[in-house]
Amino acid sequence: MSTPLLVATTAAQHPAHTPIAFVRSVALAYAQRGMAVDGALQVAQIAPAQLYDDHARITALQMELLCDHAMRELDDEALGWFQRRLPWGSYGLLARASISSPSLGLAVARWCRHHGLLTQDIALQLQVDGSLATITLTMQHDLGAMAEFCQLSVLRNLHGFASWLVDARLPLHRASFPFAQPAHHGVYGLLFAAPVQFAAAVASLELDAALLQLPVLRDEQALNAMLQRALPIQVRPYTPGQGLVQRVRQALAAHPQCGHTAASLCAALHMAPRSLHRQLQQQGSSLQQLKDDVRRHRALHLLHRSDLPIKRVAQACGFASEKSFIRAFAQWTGQAPGAYRHAQRGR
């Protein structure tokens, strides 16, 4: 995993949107180690004179090449942000600690918690307040000139990895940062595709809490493949590679309390009901099967992890009545919901 400070490229060209300020931060990391940045600039085809041009911009590909070379040469995936280096592969360890999570929320919570094992210069935390989830980054140590680059990188890295986990570009309500609006503030909108607030109390990302219930779709094999070249996944807006079954499953999981119909799903997926049913059948699935799978996953999670009454669990899973939920749950597990909860708590 690595620093995602690059902006989207199109299939036809590589627009130069990345500000030279980010390149200067990489150069500063070299200076802190008493090393020359010239080799990294050459690999990325960045003219040294550009470092002195406040208006200079480079492409996403150039920044990718620069960061990849710098992280390996400095053996520091944090690029000088923290009091001690994060050796190559550190963020990969975070990814491995999160990949076995059943849901996005647990994966993000693990990422935040385990980041503290890498460094205590910053603290990450996932908080949920009603329908809003917030990922906060608090500086525990003065990062000086590296503060902007660090906070932007860490939050963008986490957002990119989270999107990859569920194979969907996760929409944000807002991204906030505790420093004054920089001259290159326009790039923030491209990086986060959301409203950006500067001079905030703390760095944070806000998103719909319902997204935390999305199932993690990646496994260890997919992670190994991704880590072979992680930067592109992090530095460009995520492009889902999923099939229709996964898209339907995620649409259902995003709002599990809703009584989804083929019509409502097709409106969200921008396709005709007949086409939806035909394509699902071709992929060996059906809408009812997917609805049952998502409801079952949600019900098991709530019964095991919460104290909600059975009636509330039924509503949260999209059932019209408690009786229909109990009947369906018994078909899924052979147990009544209350008996299942009691058995889990007794373990």
Coordinates of C-alpha atoms in Angstrom, one line a residue:
M1 CA 0.0 0.0 0.0
S2 CA 1.2 3.5 -0.6
T3 CA 0.6 7.2 -0.8
P4 CA -2.4 8.0 -2.9
L5 CA -1.7 11.6 -3.9
L6 CA -2.4 11.3 -7.5
V7 CA -5.3 12.5 -9.6
A8 CA -7.4 10.6 -12.1
T9 CA -6.0 10.0 -15.5
T10 CA -8.2 9.4 -18.5
A11 CA -7.8 6.5 -20.9
A12 CA -6.5 8.9 -23.6
Q13 CA -4.1 11.1 -21.7
H14 CA -2.5 12.0 -18.4
P15 CA -3.7 15.4 -17.4
A16 CA -1.2 17.3 -15.1
H17 CA -3.3 18.1 -12.0
T18 CA -0.9 17.1 -9.2
P19 CA 0.6 20.2 -7.6
I20 CA 4.4 20.6 -7.2
A21 CA 3.8 21.1 -3.5
F22 CA 3.5 17.3 -3.2
V23 CA 6.7 16.7 -5.1
R24 CA 8.5 19.2 -2.7
S25 CA 7.3 17.1 0.2
V26 CA 8.9 14.0 -1.3
A27 CA 12.1 16.0 -1.9
L28 CA 12.0 17.1 1.8
A29 CA 11.9 13.4 2.8
Y30 CA 15.1 12.9 1.0
A31 CA 16.6 16.0 2.5
Q32 CA 15.8 14.7 6.0
R33 CA 17.8 11.6 5.3
G34 CA 20.7 13.6 3.8
M35 CA 20.0 12.0 0.4
A36 CA 19.6 13.5 -3.1
V37 CA 16.2 13.4 -4.7
D38 CA 17.6 13.7 -8.3
G39 CA 17.3 10.0 -9.1
A40 CA 13.6 9.9 -8.1
L41 CA 12.9 13.0 -10.1
Q42 CA 14.6 11.4 -13.1
V43 CA 12.6 8.2 -12.9
A44 CA 9.4 10.3 -12.8
Q45 CA 10.7 12.6 -15.6
I46 CA 10.3 15.7 -13.4
A47 CA 12.7 18.5 -14.2
P48 CA 14.5 19.8 -11.1
A49 CA 13.6 23.3 -12.1
Q50 CA 9.9 22.5 -11.6
L51 CA 10.5 22.4 -7.8
Y52 CA 10.9 26.1 -7.8
D53 CA 7.8 26.9 -9.9
D54 CA 4.7 27.3 -7.7
H55 CA 2.4 26.9 -10.6
A56 CA 4.0 23.7 -11.9
R57 CA 1.8 20.5 -12.1
I58 CA 2.7 16.9 -12.9
T59 CA 0.6 13.9 -14.0
A60 CA -0.7 11.1 -11.8
L61 CA 1.6 8.7 -13.5
Q62 CA 4.6 10.9 -12.7
M63 CA 3.6 11.1 -9.0
E64 CA 3.1 7.4 -8.9
L65 CA 6.6 6.7 -10.3
L66 CA 8.1 9.3 -7.9
C67 CA 6.5 7.8 -4.8
D68 CA 7.2 4.3 -5.8
H69 CA 10.9 5.0 -6.3
A70 CA 11.1 7.1 -3.1
M71 CA 9.5 4.6 -0.9
R72 CA 11.8 1.9 -2.0
E73 CA 15.0 4.0 -2.0
L74 CA 14.2 5.6 1.4
D75 CA 12.6 2.3 2.7
D76 CA 9.9 4.5 4.2
E77 CA 6.3 4.2 3.0
A78 CA 5.5 7.3 5.1
L79 CA 8.0 9.4 3.1
G80 CA 9.4 11.2 6.1
W81 CA 6.2 12.1 7.9
F82 CA 6.8 10.3 11.2
Q83 CA 9.6 10.2 13.8
R84 CA 10.5 6.7 12.6
R85 CA 10.4 5.1 9.2
L86 CA 7.6 2.8 8.0
P87 CA 9.6 0.1 6.1
W88 CA 8.5 -1.1 2.7
G89 CA 5.5 -3.3 3.2
S90 CA 4.1 -1.7 6.4
Y91 CA 0.8 -0.7 4.8
G92 CA 0.6 -4.1 3.3
L93 CA 0.5 -5.5 6.8
L94 CA -2.4 -3.2 7.6
A95 CA -4.2 -4.6 4.6
R96 CA -3.6 -8.2 5.6
A97 CA -4.9 -7.4 9.1
S98 CA -8.2 -6.1 7.6
I99 CA -8.8 -8.5 4.7
S100 CA -10.5 -11.2 6.7
S101 CA -13.2 -8.8 8.0
P102 CA -16.7 -9.8 7.1
S103 CA -17.9 -6.1 6.7
L104 CA -16.4 -2.9 5.5
G105 CA -17.0 -1.3 9.0
L106 CA -14.9 -3.9 10.8
A107 CA -12.2 -3.7 8.2
V108 CA -11.9 0.1 8.5
A109 CA -12.0 -0.1 12.3
R110 CA -9.2 -2.7 12.2
W111 CA -7.1 -0.5 9.9
C112 CA -7.5 2.5 12.2
R113 CA -6.6 0.5 15.3
H114 CA -3.6 -1.3 13.8
H115 CA -2.2 1.9 12.3
G116 CA -1.3 2.8 15.9
L117 CA 1.1 -0.1 15.9
L118 CA 3.0 1.4 13.0
T119 CA 3.3 4.9 14.6
Q120 CA 1.8 7.0 17.4
D121 CA 2.5 10.3 15.6
I122 CA -1.1 10.2 14.4
A123 CA -4.3 8.5 15.6
L124 CA -7.1 7.2 13.4
Q125 CA -10.6 6.4 14.6
L126 CA -13.9 5.3 13.1
Q127 CA -17.0 6.8 14.8
V128 CA -20.6 6.3 14.0
D129 CA -23.3 8.7 15.0
G130 CA -26.7 7.7 13.6
S131 CA -26.6 7.7 9.8
L132 CA -23.2 9.3 9.6
A133 CA -19.8 7.6 9.9
T134 CA -16.6 9.6 10.4
I135 CA -13.0 8.6 10.1
T136 CA -10.9 11.1 12.0
L137 CA -7.1 11.6 11.9
T138 CA -5.6 13.4 14.9
M139 CA -2.0 14.5 15.0
Q140 CA -0.3 13.4 18.2
H141 CA 3.0 15.0 17.2
D142 CA 3.9 18.2 15.3
L143 CA 4.6 17.1 11.7
G144 CA 5.8 20.5 10.7
A145 CA 6.1 20.9 6.9
M146 CA 4.9 17.4 6.4
A147 CA 1.5 17.9 8.0
E148 CA -0.5 18.5 4.8
F149 CA 1.1 15.8 2.8
C150 CA 0.7 13.3 5.6
Q151 CA -2.9 13.9 6.5
L152 CA -4.0 14.0 2.8
S153 CA -2.1 10.9 2.0
V154 CA -3.3 8.8 4.9
L155 CA -6.9 9.6 4.4
R156 CA -6.8 9.1 0.7
N157 CA -4.9 5.8 1.1
L158 CA -7.6 4.5 3.5
H159 CA -10.4 5.7 1.3
G160 CA -8.9 4.0 -1.7
F161 CA -8.3 0.7 0.1
A162 CA -11.8 0.7 1.5
S163 CA -13.2 1.2 -2.0
W164 CA -11.1 -1.7 -3.3
L165 CA -12.3 -4.0 -0.4
V166 CA -16.0 -3.6 -1.5
D167 CA -15.3 -3.1 -5.2
A168 CA -17.1 0.2 -5.3
R169 CA -16.1 3.8 -5.3
L170 CA -17.3 4.9 -1.9
P171 CA -19.1 8.3 -2.0
L172 CA -18.1 10.8 0.7
H173 CA -20.2 13.5 2.2
R174 CA -17.2 15.7 3.1
A175 CA -13.4 15.7 3.6
S176 CA -12.0 18.0 6.2
F177 CA -8.5 19.2 7.0
P178 CA -7.2 21.3 9.9
F179 CA -5.0 23.7 7.9
A180 CA -5.7 26.8 5.9
Q181 CA -6.9 26.4 2.3
P182 CA -3.7 25.9 0.2
A183 CA -3.2 27.6 -3.2
H184 CA -3.6 24.2 -4.8
H185 CA -6.9 23.5 -3.1
G186 CA -8.6 22.6 -6.3
V187 CA -6.9 19.2 -6.4
Y188 CA -8.7 18.1 -3.2
G189 CA -12.0 18.0 -5.0
L190 CA -10.5 15.7 -7.6
L191 CA -8.9 13.5 -5.0
F192 CA -12.0 13.0 -2.9
A193 CA -14.9 13.8 -5.2
A194 CA -16.6 15.5 -2.3
P195 CA -17.0 18.9 -0.7
V196 CA -13.8 19.9 1.1
Q197 CA -13.5 22.0 4.3
F198 CA -10.3 23.6 5.4
A199 CA -9.4 25.1 8.8
A200 CA -11.4 22.3 10.4
A201 CA -10.9 21.1 13.9
V202 CA -9.5 17.8 12.8
A203 CA -8.8 15.9 9.5
S204 CA -11.7 13.6 8.7
L205 CA -13.8 11.8 6.1
E206 CA -17.6 11.6 6.4
L207 CA -19.7 8.9 4.7
D208 CA -23.1 7.2 5.0
A209 CA -22.9 4.8 7.9
A210 CA -25.0 2.3 6.0
L211 CA -21.9 1.7 3.7
L212 CA -20.1 0.1 6.7
Q213 CA -22.4 -2.9 6.4
L214 CA -21.2 -3.7 2.9
P215 CA -19.6 -7.1 2.7
V216 CA -15.8 -7.3 2.0
L217 CA -15.6 -8.9 -1.4
R218 CA -11.8 -9.4 -1.6
D219 CA -9.8 -12.4 -0.3
E220 CA -6.1 -13.1 0.4
Q221 CA -5.5 -14.1 -3.2
A222 CA -6.9 -10.8 -4.5
L223 CA -4.8 -8.9 -1.9
N224 CA -1.6 -10.6 -3.0
A225 CA -2.3 -9.6 -6.6
M226 CA -3.2 -6.0 -5.6
L227 CA -0.1 -5.5 -3.5
Q228 CA 2.1 -6.3 -6.5
R229 CA 1.2 -2.8 -7.6
A230 CA -0.9 -1.0 -5.1
L231 CA -0.3 2.6 -6.1
P232 CA -2.7 2.7 -9.1
I233 CA -5.6 1.5 -7.0
Q234 CA -4.9 4.2 -4.4
V235 CA -4.1 7.2 -6.6
R236 CA -6.9 7.1 -9.2
P237 CA -10.6 7.2 -8.6
Y238 CA -11.6 3.5 -8.1
T239 CA -13.2 1.8 -11.0
P240 CA -15.4 -1.2 -9.9
G241 CA -14.5 -4.4 -11.6
Q242 CA -17.4 -6.4 -10.2
G243 CA -20.1 -8.5 -12.0
L244 CA -23.8 -7.9 -11.7
V245 CA -24.2 -10.3 -8.8
Q246 CA -21.8 -8.2 -6.7
R247 CA -23.4 -5.0 -7.8
V248 CA -26.9 -6.2 -6.8
R249 CA -25.5 -7.5 -3.5
Q250 CA -23.9 -4.2 -2.6
A251 CA -27.0 -2.2 -3.6
L252 CA -29.1 -4.4 -1.3
A253 CA -26.5 -4.2 1.6
A254 CA -26.2 -0.4 1.3
H255 CA -29.8 0.0 2.5
P256 CA -30.8 -3.3 4.2
Q257 CA -33.8 -1.9 6.0
C258 CA -35.5 -1.1 2.7
G259 CA -38.0 -3.5 1.1
H260 CA -36.1 -3.7 -2.2
T261 CA -38.0 -4.7 -5.3
A262 CA -36.7 -5.4 -8.8
A263 CA -38.0 -2.0 -9.9
S264 CA -36.2 -0.1 -7.2
L265 CA -32.9 -2.0 -7.8
C266 CA -33.1 -1.5 -11.5
A267 CA -33.6 2.2 -11.1
A268 CA -30.5 2.3 -8.9
L269 CA -28.5 0.1 -11.4
H270 CA -29.9 1.8 -14.5
M271 CA -31.1 -1.3 -16.2
A272 CA -34.4 -3.0 -17.2
P273 CA -36.0 -5.6 -14.8
R274 CA -36.1 -8.2 -17.6
S275 CA -32.4 -7.7 -18.2
L276 CA -31.7 -7.9 -14.5
H277 CA -33.4 -11.2 -14.0
R278 CA -31.9 -12.7 -17.2
Q279 CA -28.3 -11.7 -16.4
L280 CA -28.6 -12.9 -12.8
Q281 CA -29.9 -16.3 -14.1
Q282 CA -27.0 -16.5 -16.5
Q283 CA -24.6 -15.9 -13.5
G284 CA -26.3 -18.7 -11.6
S285 CA -28.2 -16.5 -9.1
S286 CA -31.5 -14.8 -8.6
L287 CA -32.8 -11.6 -7.0
Q288 CA -34.5 -13.5 -4.2
Q289 CA -31.4 -15.5 -3.5
L290 CA -29.3 -12.4 -3.2
K291 CA -31.9 -10.7 -1.0
D292 CA -32.0 -13.7 1.3
D293 CA -28.2 -13.8 1.5
V294 CA -27.9 -10.1 2.3
R295 CA -30.7 -10.2 4.9
R296 CA -29.3 -13.3 6.5
H297 CA -25.8 -11.7 6.8
R298 CA -27.4 -8.6 8.3
A299 CA -29.5 -10.5 10.7
L300 CA -26.7 -12.7 12.0
H301 CA -24.6 -9.6 12.5
L302 CA -27.2 -7.7 14.5
L303 CA -28.3 -10.7 16.6
H304 CA -24.6 -11.4 17.5
R305 CA -23.3 -7.9 17.9
S306 CA -26.3 -5.8 19.1
D307 CA -29.1 -6.0 21.8
L308 CA -31.8 -4.8 19.4
P309 CA -35.2 -6.4 20.0
I310 CA -36.1 -9.1 17.5
K311 CA -38.8 -6.7 16.0
R312 CA -36.1 -4.0 15.4
V313 CA -33.8 -6.6 13.8
A314 CA -36.6 -7.6 11.5
Q315 CA -37.1 -4.0 10.4
A316 CA -33.4 -3.4 10.0
C317 CA -33.3 -6.4 7.6
G318 CA -36.2 -5.1 5.5
F319 CA -38.9 -7.5 6.7
A320 CA -42.5 -6.2 6.9
S321 CA -43.2 -8.1 10.1
E322 CA -41.5 -9.9 13.0
K323 CA -43.4 -13.1 12.1
S324 CA -42.1 -13.2 8.5
F325 CA -38.6 -12.6 9.8
I326 CA -38.8 -15.4 12.3
R327 CA -40.1 -17.7 9.6
A328 CA -37.3 -16.8 7.2
F329 CA -34.6 -17.0 9.8
A330 CA -35.7 -20.5 10.8
Q331 CA -35.5 -21.6 7.2
W332 CA -31.9 -20.1 6.9
T333 CA -30.5 -21.5 10.2
G334 CA -33.0 -24.0 11.6
Q335 CA -33.3 -21.8 14.7
A336 CA -35.5 -19.0 16.0
P337 CA -33.7 -15.6 16.2
G338 CA -33.9 -15.6 20.0
A339 CA -32.4 -19.1 20.3
Y340 CA -29.6 -18.2 17.9
R341 CA -28.7 -15.1 19.9
H342 CA -28.8 -17.0 23.2
A343 CA -26.5 -19.7 21.8
Q344 CA -24.0 -17.1 20.5
R345 CA -23.9 -15.2 23.8
G346 CA -23.4 -18.4 25.7
R347 CA -20.2 -19.3 23.8

